[in-house]
């Protein structure tokens, strides 16, 4: 039987909305949409796409660190972008910088809005811990 391990930052949104930041089931880790927030759960960098992208990936690193995983074990990501065409080049550059030579499967969706005012990006991930780190 597979074991389940849940990871949370213990920020208000997790209890308010009833979700976990990540859940590990067997060898897979499913990571909820990460966004630009700090340790206290405060949203950062309203409407600043590049800064939000950088902070979102930094928050993803916290999830990876918690599970002892690496970026090379990310098998897929889904990016939700406000103003997709306007932010496509910055997204591509940030993605290449974050993953280096690793190339996870990726889906990018252009959307009209996200949960928080000024939020312009959210990224969810799937990690396979059986892959080499």
Coordinates of C-alpha atoms in Angstrom, one line a residue:
X1 CA 0.0 0.0 0.0
X2 CA 1.3 3.4 -1.0
X3 CA 2.0 5.9 1.8
X4 CA 0.9 9.5 1.5
X5 CA 2.9 12.5 2.7
X6 CA 1.5 16.0 2.7
X7 CA 3.5 19.2 2.7
X8 CA 2.2 22.6 3.7
X9 CA 3.7 26.0 4.4
X10 CA 1.1 26.5 7.1
X11 CA -0.2 29.7 5.6
X12 CA -3.9 30.8 5.9
X13 CA -4.8 30.0 2.3
X14 CA -4.2 26.3 2.9
X15 CA -6.9 26.1 5.5
X16 CA -9.2 28.7 4.0
X17 CA -9.3 26.8 0.7
X18 CA -8.8 23.3 2.0
X19 CA -5.7 22.2 0.1
X20 CA -2.1 21.1 0.5
X21 CA 0.9 22.6 -1.2
X22 CA 2.0 19.1 -2.2
X23 CA 1.1 15.5 -1.7
X24 CA 3.5 12.5 -2.2
X25 CA 1.8 9.3 -3.1
X26 CA 4.2 6.4 -3.7
X27 CA 7.0 7.8 -5.9
X28 CA 5.1 10.8 -7.3
X29 CA 4.7 14.2 -5.8
X30 CA 1.9 16.4 -7.1
X31 CA 2.5 20.1 -6.3
X32 CA -0.4 22.6 -6.2
X33 CA -0.1 25.7 -8.1
X34 CA 2.8 27.8 -6.7
X35 CA 2.7 31.5 -6.8
X36 CA 4.6 34.5 -5.5
X37 CA 4.3 34.5 -1.7
X38 CA 6.6 34.8 1.2
X39 CA 7.0 32.7 4.3
X40 CA 4.0 34.3 6.0
X41 CA 1.8 33.7 3.0
X42 CA 1.8 37.3 1.9
X43 CA 1.4 37.8 -1.9
X44 CA 4.4 39.6 -3.4
X45 CA 5.1 41.6 -6.6
X46 CA 1.6 42.4 -7.7
X47 CA 1.5 42.7 -11.5
X48 CA 5.3 42.3 -11.9
X49 CA 5.5 39.2 -14.1
X50 CA 9.3 38.6 -13.9
X51 CA 9.5 39.0 -10.2
X52 CA 6.5 36.7 -9.6
X53 CA 8.0 34.1 -11.9
X54 CA 11.3 34.1 -10.0
X55 CA 9.6 33.9 -6.6
X56 CA 7.3 31.1 -7.8
X57 CA 10.3 29.0 -8.8
X58 CA 11.9 29.8 -5.5
X59 CA 8.8 28.5 -3.7
X60 CA 9.0 25.4 -5.9
X61 CA 12.6 24.9 -4.6
X62 CA 11.2 24.8 -1.1
X63 CA 8.9 21.9 -2.0
X64 CA 11.7 20.1 -3.7
X65 CA 14.0 20.6 -0.7
X66 CA 11.3 19.3 1.6
X67 CA 11.1 16.0 -0.3
X68 CA 14.8 15.8 -1.0
X69 CA 14.1 16.0 -4.7
X70 CA 15.7 18.0 -7.5
X71 CA 14.6 20.0 -10.5
X72 CA 15.8 17.0 -12.7
X73 CA 13.0 14.9 -11.2
X74 CA 10.2 17.3 -12.3
X75 CA 8.4 15.4 -15.0
X76 CA 5.7 17.9 -15.9
X77 CA 4.6 21.5 -15.2
X78 CA 1.5 23.4 -16.0
X79 CA 1.8 27.2 -16.2
X80 CA -1.1 29.6 -16.0
X81 CA -0.3 33.0 -17.3
X82 CA -2.2 36.2 -17.5
X83 CA -1.3 38.0 -20.8
X84 CA 0.3 34.9 -22.3
X85 CA 1.7 36.5 -25.5
X86 CA 3.0 39.5 -23.6
X87 CA 4.8 37.3 -21.1
X88 CA 5.8 34.3 -23.3
X89 CA 9.5 35.4 -23.8
X90 CA 10.1 36.1 -20.1
X91 CA 8.4 32.8 -19.3
X92 CA 10.7 30.9 -21.7
X93 CA 13.8 32.6 -20.4
X94 CA 12.8 31.9 -16.7
X95 CA 12.0 28.3 -17.5
X96 CA 15.4 27.7 -19.3
X97 CA 17.2 29.4 -16.4
X98 CA 15.3 27.3 -13.7
X99 CA 15.6 23.9 -15.4
X100 CA 18.9 24.3 -17.3
X101 CA 19.3 21.3 -19.6
X102 CA 16.4 19.4 -18.1
X103 CA 13.2 19.5 -20.1
X104 CA 10.0 18.5 -18.3
X105 CA 6.8 18.1 -20.2
X106 CA 5.1 21.5 -20.1
X107 CA 1.7 23.0 -20.8
X108 CA 1.2 26.8 -20.8
X109 CA -2.3 28.2 -20.6
X110 CA -3.2 31.8 -21.2
X111 CA -6.0 32.9 -18.8
X112 CA -7.8 36.1 -18.0
X113 CA -7.2 36.2 -14.2
X114 CA -5.9 34.3 -11.2
X115 CA -7.0 34.1 -7.6
X116 CA -5.3 37.3 -6.2
X117 CA -5.4 40.8 -7.5
X118 CA -2.2 41.4 -9.5
X119 CA -1.4 37.7 -9.7
X120 CA -0.1 37.0 -13.2
X121 CA 1.4 33.5 -12.9
X122 CA 0.8 30.2 -11.2
X123 CA 2.7 26.9 -11.8
X124 CA 1.9 23.4 -10.8
X125 CA 4.3 20.4 -11.0
X126 CA 4.6 16.7 -10.9
X127 CA 7.8 15.1 -9.6
X128 CA 8.9 11.5 -9.9
X129 CA 11.3 10.6 -7.1
X130 CA 12.4 7.4 -8.9
X131 CA 14.3 9.5 -11.5
X132 CA 18.0 10.3 -10.9
X133 CA 18.5 13.4 -8.9

